[in-house]
């Protein structure tokens, strides 16, 4: 913990980090080459992903991230180092280049959100194979995130920064008091760690299913005034509203995109930028000057290529 300022630094560990053997797409290479001074090709690198943190309360640090905090972590982890055991005196093992918030189920089959982050390292470095074998062989058993925050709310009474009598970790009428974290100041690094000596006391222990690939979120992009969007939100179907101006963390990561716009025509470069290498976009352009005539297109991305599939217009249907 950094006591020299008002900021707090925590490490959050979790078991079963769920490394995945990720195939390397053109999107991945574009992202990696934004970080690498020398142009790299896919046969020069290894790529794996990890689940970094979730919206589950964490008993070890007494904190619970909001969805917004996860989006901030996904944004801030890009370009950060993967270290071994939080040892910042040594050079990094790998680098994070992509992250997204995904919805999965915890052990109790309840939906939670987690940050999934991808990292790469160079095949030709002397310890590259060791790292690969240690990850795939289950020797690195935990992932630990170093992060800082400067404000929090009490989960019992919503008071800010400890301005109440509730004690973090204490139960009040069956509800444990946590620090609710809405805003992340910094993400410093993510570490691969051997099984921690104090694993029983420091782990949040969220187990995640491996088939989250099939549980993709749909991102809906609308104009600021959209009745359907408002209705879906009031029904609770939509629970995240993101400021669309800060979208770098999502770019190239979206598998399912639904764009609704009342400006004429969908900007294909926008769709191309957002979709993952195999993403699909349903685009509706609503023309309120022409009796709400709606032009529907489907965009399918295959690696970097975007194909537009025209739907029959309403006039042709009549
Ligand atoms: Zn309180």
CSV table of C-alpha atoms and ligand atoms in Angstrom, one decimal:
chain,number,residue,atom,x,y,z
A,1,UNK,CA,0.0,0.0,0.0
A,2,UNK,CA,1.3,3.4,-0.9
A,3,UNK,CA,1.0,5.5,2.2
A,4,UNK,CA,2.9,8.5,0.8
A,5,UNK,CA,-0.2,9.8,-0.9
A,6,UNK,CA,-3.9,9.3,-0.7
A,7,UNK,CA,-3.7,6.5,-3.3
A,8,UNK,CA,-3.9,2.8,-2.4
A,9,UNK,CA,-2.2,0.1,-4.2
A,10,UNK,CA,-3.5,-3.4,-4.0
A,11,UNK,CA,-2.6,-6.8,-5.5
A,12,UNK,CA,-5.4,-9.0,-6.4
A,13,UNK,CA,-4.7,-12.7,-6.9
A,14,UNK,CA,-6.9,-15.4,-8.2
A,15,UNK,CA,-6.5,-19.1,-8.7
A,16,UNK,CA,-7.1,-21.0,-12.0
A,17,UNK,CA,-6.2,-18.1,-14.2
A,18,UNK,CA,-7.6,-19.9,-17.3
A,19,UNK,CA,-4.8,-19.2,-19.7
A,20,UNK,CA,-6.0,-19.9,-23.2
A,21,UNK,CA,-4.1,-20.9,-26.3
A,22,UNK,CA,-5.2,-18.1,-28.5
A,23,UNK,CA,-4.8,-18.2,-32.2
A,24,UNK,CA,-3.2,-15.0,-33.6
A,25,UNK,CA,-5.3,-13.0,-36.0
A,26,UNK,CA,-4.5,-10.0,-38.1
A,27,UNK,CA,-6.2,-7.8,-35.5
A,28,UNK,CA,-3.8,-9.2,-32.9
A,29,UNK,CA,-0.8,-8.4,-35.0
A,30,UNK,CA,-2.0,-4.9,-35.6
A,31,UNK,CA,-2.4,-4.3,-31.9
A,32,UNK,CA,0.9,-5.9,-31.0
A,33,UNK,CA,2.7,-3.9,-33.7
A,34,UNK,CA,1.3,-0.7,-32.2
A,35,UNK,CA,3.4,-1.6,-29.1
A,36,UNK,CA,6.5,-3.1,-30.7
A,37,UNK,CA,9.1,-0.7,-32.1
A,38,UNK,CA,10.1,-3.3,-34.7
A,39,UNK,CA,7.5,-4.9,-36.9
A,40,UNK,CA,6.7,-8.4,-35.7
A,41,UNK,CA,5.1,-11.3,-37.5
A,42,UNK,CA,2.9,-14.0,-36.0
A,43,UNK,CA,5.6,-16.6,-36.2
A,44,UNK,CA,7.8,-14.5,-33.9
A,45,UNK,CA,5.5,-14.5,-30.9
A,46,UNK,CA,3.5,-16.5,-28.5
A,47,UNK,CA,0.1,-15.3,-27.4
A,48,UNK,CA,-2.0,-16.3,-24.4
A,49,UNK,CA,-4.9,-14.8,-22.5
A,50,UNK,CA,-5.8,-14.7,-18.9
A,51,UNK,CA,-8.8,-13.7,-16.7
A,52,UNK,CA,-7.5,-10.9,-14.6
A,53,UNK,CA,-10.3,-9.8,-12.3
A,54,UNK,CA,-14.1,-9.8,-11.9
A,55,UNK,CA,-17.1,-8.1,-10.4
A,56,UNK,CA,-17.1,-10.7,-7.5
A,57,UNK,CA,-16.2,-9.2,-4.1
A,58,UNK,CA,-12.7,-10.1,-3.2
A,59,UNK,CA,-12.1,-11.3,0.4
A,60,UNK,CA,-8.4,-10.7,0.3
A,61,UNK,CA,-8.5,-7.0,-0.5
A,62,UNK,CA,-12.0,-6.3,0.6
A,63,UNK,CA,-12.8,-4.6,-2.7
A,64,UNK,CA,-15.5,-5.1,-5.3
A,65,UNK,CA,-15.2,-3.7,-8.8
A,66,UNK,CA,-18.1,-2.2,-10.6
A,67,UNK,CA,-18.6,-2.9,-14.3
A,68,UNK,CA,-17.2,0.6,-15.0
A,69,UNK,CA,-14.0,-0.3,-13.0
A,70,UNK,CA,-13.6,-3.4,-15.2
A,71,UNK,CA,-13.9,-1.3,-18.4
A,72,UNK,CA,-11.2,1.0,-17.0
A,73,UNK,CA,-9.0,-1.9,-16.2
A,74,UNK,CA,-9.4,-3.3,-19.7
A,75,UNK,CA,-8.5,0.1,-21.1
A,76,UNK,CA,-5.5,0.7,-18.8
A,77,UNK,CA,-3.9,-2.8,-18.9
A,78,UNK,CA,-3.1,-2.3,-22.6
A,79,UNK,CA,0.7,-1.9,-23.0
A,80,UNK,CA,1.4,-2.9,-19.4
A,81,UNK,CA,3.9,-5.6,-18.4
A,82,UNK,CA,3.3,-9.1,-17.4
A,83,UNK,CA,5.7,-9.7,-14.6
A,84,UNK,CA,6.7,-12.7,-12.4
A,85,UNK,CA,5.6,-12.3,-8.8
A,86,UNK,CA,5.2,-8.5,-8.9
A,87,UNK,CA,9.0,-8.1,-9.2
A,88,UNK,CA,9.3,-4.7,-10.8
A,89,UNK,CA,13.1,-4.8,-10.5
A,90,UNK,CA,13.2,-7.4,-13.3
A,91,UNK,CA,12.4,-7.0,-16.9
A,92,UNK,CA,8.8,-8.0,-17.9
A,93,UNK,CA,8.0,-11.5,-19.2
A,94,UNK,CA,5.4,-10.4,-21.7
A,95,UNK,CA,3.1,-7.5,-22.6
A,96,UNK,CA,-0.6,-7.0,-22.6
A,97,UNK,CA,-2.0,-5.9,-25.9
A,98,UNK,CA,-5.7,-6.5,-25.8
A,99,UNK,CA,-8.4,-6.7,-23.2
A,100,UNK,CA,-12.2,-7.0,-23.0
A,101,UNK,CA,-14.9,-7.3,-20.5
A,102,UNK,CA,-16.8,-10.7,-20.9
A,103,UNK,CA,-19.7,-12.2,-19.1
A,104,UNK,CA,-19.3,-15.6,-17.6
A,105,UNK,CA,-20.8,-17.7,-14.8
A,106,UNK,CA,-19.2,-18.2,-11.4
A,107,UNK,CA,-19.3,-21.5,-9.4
A,108,UNK,CA,-22.8,-20.7,-8.3
A,109,UNK,CA,-23.9,-20.3,-11.9
A,110,UNK,CA,-24.4,-16.6,-11.3
A,111,UNK,CA,-23.5,-14.2,-14.1
A,112,UNK,CA,-20.4,-12.1,-13.4
A,113,UNK,CA,-18.2,-9.9,-15.6
A,114,UNK,CA,-14.5,-10.5,-15.9
A,115,UNK,CA,-11.6,-8.8,-17.7
A,116,UNK,CA,-10.0,-11.1,-20.2
A,117,UNK,CA,-6.6,-9.8,-21.2
A,118,UNK,CA,-4.3,-11.1,-23.9
A,119,UNK,CA,-0.5,-10.9,-23.8
A,120,UNK,CA,2.4,-11.7,-26.1
A,121,UNK,CA,6.1,-12.5,-25.8
A,122,UNK,CA,8.9,-13.2,-28.3
A,123,UNK,CA,9.6,-16.8,-29.3
A,124,UNK,CA,13.3,-16.2,-29.8
A,125,UNK,CA,14.1,-14.9,-26.4
A,126,UNK,CA,16.0,-17.2,-24.2
A,127,UNK,CA,13.3,-18.0,-21.6
A,128,UNK,CA,10.3,-17.9,-24.1
A,129,UNK,CA,9.8,-21.7,-24.1
A,130,UNK,CA,10.0,-21.9,-20.3
A,131,UNK,CA,7.2,-19.4,-20.0
A,132,UNK,CA,5.1,-21.2,-22.5
A,133,UNK,CA,5.6,-24.5,-20.8
A,134,UNK,CA,5.0,-23.1,-17.3
A,135,UNK,CA,1.8,-21.5,-18.4
A,136,UNK,CA,0.4,-24.5,-20.4
A,137,UNK,CA,1.7,-27.0,-17.9
A,138,UNK,CA,-0.1,-25.3,-15.0
A,139,UNK,CA,3.0,-24.2,-13.1
A,140,UNK,CA,1.9,-20.6,-13.1
A,141,UNK,CA,-1.2,-21.2,-11.1
A,142,UNK,CA,-2.3,-17.7,-10.4
A,143,UNK,CA,-2.7,-14.3,-11.9
A,144,UNK,CA,-2.3,-11.2,-9.8
A,145,UNK,CA,-3.2,-7.7,-10.8
A,146,UNK,CA,-1.6,-4.6,-9.3
A,147,UNK,CA,-3.9,-1.6,-9.3
A,148,UNK,CA,-4.5,1.7,-7.5
A,149,UNK,CA,-7.5,3.6,-6.6
A,150,UNK,CA,-8.1,6.9,-4.9
A,151,UNK,CA,-11.7,6.7,-3.8
A,152,UNK,CA,-14.3,4.1,-2.9
A,153,UNK,CA,-17.8,3.7,-1.4
A,154,UNK,CA,-19.0,1.6,1.5
A,155,UNK,CA,-21.1,-1.4,0.2
A,156,UNK,CA,-23.4,-1.1,3.2
A,157,UNK,CA,-24.3,2.6,3.3
A,158,UNK,CA,-22.6,4.1,0.2
A,159,UNK,CA,-20.5,6.5,2.3
A,160,UNK,CA,-17.3,7.7,0.6
A,161,UNK,CA,-13.7,6.8,1.6
A,162,UNK,CA,-14.5,5.3,5.0
A,163,UNK,CA,-16.6,8.2,6.3
A,164,UNK,CA,-18.8,5.8,8.2
A,165,UNK,CA,-18.5,3.3,11.1
A,166,UNK,CA,-18.7,0.2,8.9
A,167,UNK,CA,-15.6,-2.1,8.9
A,168,UNK,CA,-14.5,-3.6,5.6
A,169,UNK,CA,-14.8,-7.4,5.9
A,170,UNK,CA,-17.3,-7.3,8.8
A,171,UNK,CA,-20.8,-8.7,8.3
A,172,UNK,CA,-23.8,-6.5,9.0
A,173,UNK,CA,-27.1,-8.4,9.1
A,174,UNK,CA,-25.7,-11.0,6.8
A,175,UNK,CA,-24.1,-8.6,4.3
A,176,UNK,CA,-20.3,-8.3,4.2
A,177,UNK,CA,-19.0,-4.8,4.0
A,178,UNK,CA,-16.8,-4.2,0.9
A,179,UNK,CA,-15.1,-1.2,-0.6
A,180,UNK,CA,-17.0,-0.6,-3.9
A,181,UNK,CA,-14.6,0.5,-6.6
A,182,UNK,CA,-16.1,2.5,-9.5
A,183,UNK,CA,-12.9,4.2,-10.7
A,184,UNK,CA,-9.4,2.8,-11.1
A,185,UNK,CA,-6.5,5.3,-10.9
A,186,UNK,CA,-3.8,3.0,-12.4
A,187,UNK,CA,-3.2,-0.5,-13.5
A,188,UNK,CA,0.5,-1.1,-12.8
A,189,UNK,CA,1.1,-4.6,-14.0
A,190,UNK,CA,-0.3,-8.1,-14.1
A,191,UNK,CA,1.8,-10.9,-12.6
A,192,UNK,CA,2.1,-14.6,-13.1
A,193,UNK,CA,2.7,-16.1,-9.7
A,194,UNK,CA,3.5,-19.6,-8.5
A,195,UNK,CA,1.0,-21.0,-6.1
A,196,UNK,CA,0.9,-18.4,-3.3
A,197,UNK,CA,1.9,-19.5,0.2
A,198,UNK,CA,-1.1,-17.8,1.6
A,199,UNK,CA,-3.5,-19.0,-1.1
A,200,UNK,CA,-6.3,-19.7,1.3
A,201,UNK,CA,-6.4,-16.1,2.6
A,202,UNK,CA,-5.6,-14.1,-0.5
A,203,UNK,CA,-7.6,-15.6,-3.3
A,204,UNK,CA,-10.9,-14.5,-4.6
A,205,UNK,CA,-11.4,-18.0,-5.9
A,206,UNK,CA,-13.7,-17.2,-8.8
A,207,UNK,CA,-13.8,-20.2,-11.1
A,208,UNK,CA,-14.8,-19.5,-14.6
A,209,UNK,CA,-16.0,-21.7,-17.4
A,210,UNK,CA,-13.9,-22.1,-20.4
A,211,UNK,CA,-16.7,-21.8,-22.9
A,212,UNK,CA,-17.2,-18.0,-22.5
A,213,UNK,CA,-16.4,-17.8,-26.2
A,214,UNK,CA,-20.1,-18.6,-26.7
A,215,UNK,CA,-21.3,-16.1,-24.2
A,216,UNK,CA,-20.4,-12.9,-26.0
A,217,UNK,CA,-21.9,-9.6,-25.2
A,218,UNK,CA,-23.7,-7.6,-27.8
A,219,UNK,CA,-22.6,-4.0,-27.9
A,220,UNK,CA,-25.3,-1.6,-29.0
A,221,UNK,CA,-24.4,1.7,-30.5
A,222,UNK,CA,-27.1,4.2,-30.8
A,223,UNK,CA,-27.6,7.9,-31.2
A,224,UNK,CA,-28.2,9.7,-28.0
A,225,UNK,CA,-31.9,9.8,-28.4
A,226,UNK,CA,-33.3,6.3,-29.3
A,227,UNK,CA,-36.7,5.2,-28.0
A,228,UNK,CA,-36.0,1.5,-28.4
A,229,UNK,CA,-32.7,1.9,-26.6
A,230,UNK,CA,-34.5,3.7,-23.7
A,231,UNK,CA,-37.1,1.0,-23.5
A,232,UNK,CA,-34.6,-1.8,-23.4
A,233,UNK,CA,-32.8,0.0,-20.7
A,234,UNK,CA,-35.9,0.6,-18.6
A,235,UNK,CA,-36.7,-3.1,-18.9
A,236,UNK,CA,-33.3,-3.9,-17.6
A,237,UNK,CA,-32.2,-5.7,-20.8
A,238,UNK,CA,-29.3,-3.3,-21.1
A,239,UNK,CA,-27.2,-2.8,-18.0
A,240,UNK,CA,-24.1,-1.1,-19.2
A,241,UNK,CA,-24.0,2.3,-20.8
A,242,UNK,CA,-20.6,3.3,-22.0
A,243,UNK,CA,-19.3,6.6,-23.0
A,244,UNK,CA,-18.7,5.9,-26.7
A,245,UNK,CA,-15.9,8.5,-26.8
A,246,UNK,CA,-13.6,6.2,-24.8
A,247,UNK,CA,-13.7,3.0,-26.8
A,248,UNK,CA,-10.1,2.1,-27.5
A,249,UNK,CA,-10.3,-0.9,-25.2
A,250,UNK,CA,-13.2,-2.3,-27.2
A,251,UNK,CA,-11.7,-1.7,-30.7
A,252,UNK,CA,-11.2,-4.9,-32.6
A,253,UNK,CA,-12.8,-6.9,-29.8
A,254,UNK,CA,-16.5,-6.8,-30.5
A,255,UNK,CA,-18.0,-10.1,-31.8
A,256,UNK,CA,-21.6,-8.9,-32.0
A,257,UNK,CA,-22.4,-5.2,-32.8
A,258,UNK,CA,-25.8,-3.7,-33.2
A,259,UNK,CA,-25.6,-0.2,-34.6
A,260,UNK,CA,-28.7,2.0,-34.7
A,261,UNK,CA,-28.4,5.5,-36.2
A,262,UNK,CA,-30.6,8.1,-37.6
A,263,UNK,CA,-27.9,9.6,-39.6
A,264,UNK,CA,-27.8,8.6,-43.2
A,265,UNK,CA,-25.8,5.4,-43.8
A,266,UNK,CA,-23.5,3.5,-41.5
A,267,UNK,CA,-19.9,4.5,-41.4
A,268,UNK,CA,-18.1,1.3,-42.5
A,269,UNK,CA,-14.8,2.3,-41.1
A,270,UNK,CA,-16.4,2.6,-37.6
A,271,UNK,CA,-17.8,-1.0,-38.0
A,272,UNK,CA,-14.5,-2.3,-39.2
A,273,UNK,CA,-12.6,-0.7,-36.4
A,274,UNK,CA,-14.8,-2.2,-33.7
A,275,UNK,CA,-15.5,-5.7,-34.9
A,276,UNK,CA,-13.2,-8.6,-34.0
A,277,UNK,CA,-11.7,-10.6,-36.8
A,278,UNK,CA,-14.8,-12.8,-37.0
A,279,UNK,CA,-17.4,-10.2,-35.8
A,280,UNK,CA,-20.8,-9.6,-37.1
A,281,UNK,CA,-22.7,-6.3,-37.2
A,282,UNK,CA,-26.4,-5.5,-37.6
A,283,UNK,CA,-26.7,-1.9,-38.8
A,284,UNK,CA,-30.0,0.0,-38.9
A,285,UNK,CA,-30.0,3.5,-40.4
A,286,UNK,CA,-33.3,5.1,-39.6
A,287,UNK,CA,-34.4,8.0,-41.8
A,288,UNK,CA,-36.9,10.1,-39.8
A,289,UNK,CA,-37.3,12.4,-42.8
A,290,UNK,CA,-38.8,9.5,-44.8
A,291,UNK,CA,-41.4,8.0,-42.5
A,292,UNK,CA,-38.8,6.2,-40.4
A,293,UNK,CA,-37.7,4.2,-43.3
A,294,UNK,CA,-35.1,1.8,-42.0
A,295,UNK,CA,-32.1,0.6,-44.0
A,296,UNK,CA,-30.7,-2.6,-42.6
A,297,UNK,CA,-27.3,-4.0,-43.4
A,298,UNK,CA,-25.3,-6.8,-42.1
A,299,UNK,CA,-21.5,-6.5,-42.0
A,300,UNK,CA,-19.4,-9.6,-41.6
A,301,UNK,CA,-15.7,-9.4,-40.9
A,302,UNK,CA,-13.3,-12.1,-41.9
A,303,UNK,CA,-9.8,-11.2,-40.5
A,304,UNK,CA,-9.4,-7.6,-41.8
A,305,UNK,CA,-11.9,-7.8,-44.6
A,306,UNK,CA,-15.3,-6.4,-44.1
A,307,UNK,CA,-18.2,-7.5,-46.3
A,308,UNK,CA,-21.5,-5.7,-46.4
A,309,UNK,CA,-24.6,-7.8,-47.1
A,310,UNK,CA,-27.5,-5.7,-48.2
A,311,UNK,CA,-31.0,-6.4,-47.0
A,312,UNK,CA,-33.9,-5.8,-49.3
A,313,UNK,CA,-35.2,-2.3,-48.6
A,314,UNK,CA,-38.7,-1.9,-47.3
A,315,UNK,CA,-39.8,-0.5,-50.7
A,316,UNK,CA,-38.8,-3.7,-52.4
A,317,UNK,CA,-40.7,-5.7,-49.8
A,318,UNK,CA,-44.0,-3.9,-50.3
B,1,LIG,ZN1,-20.8,2.4,5.6
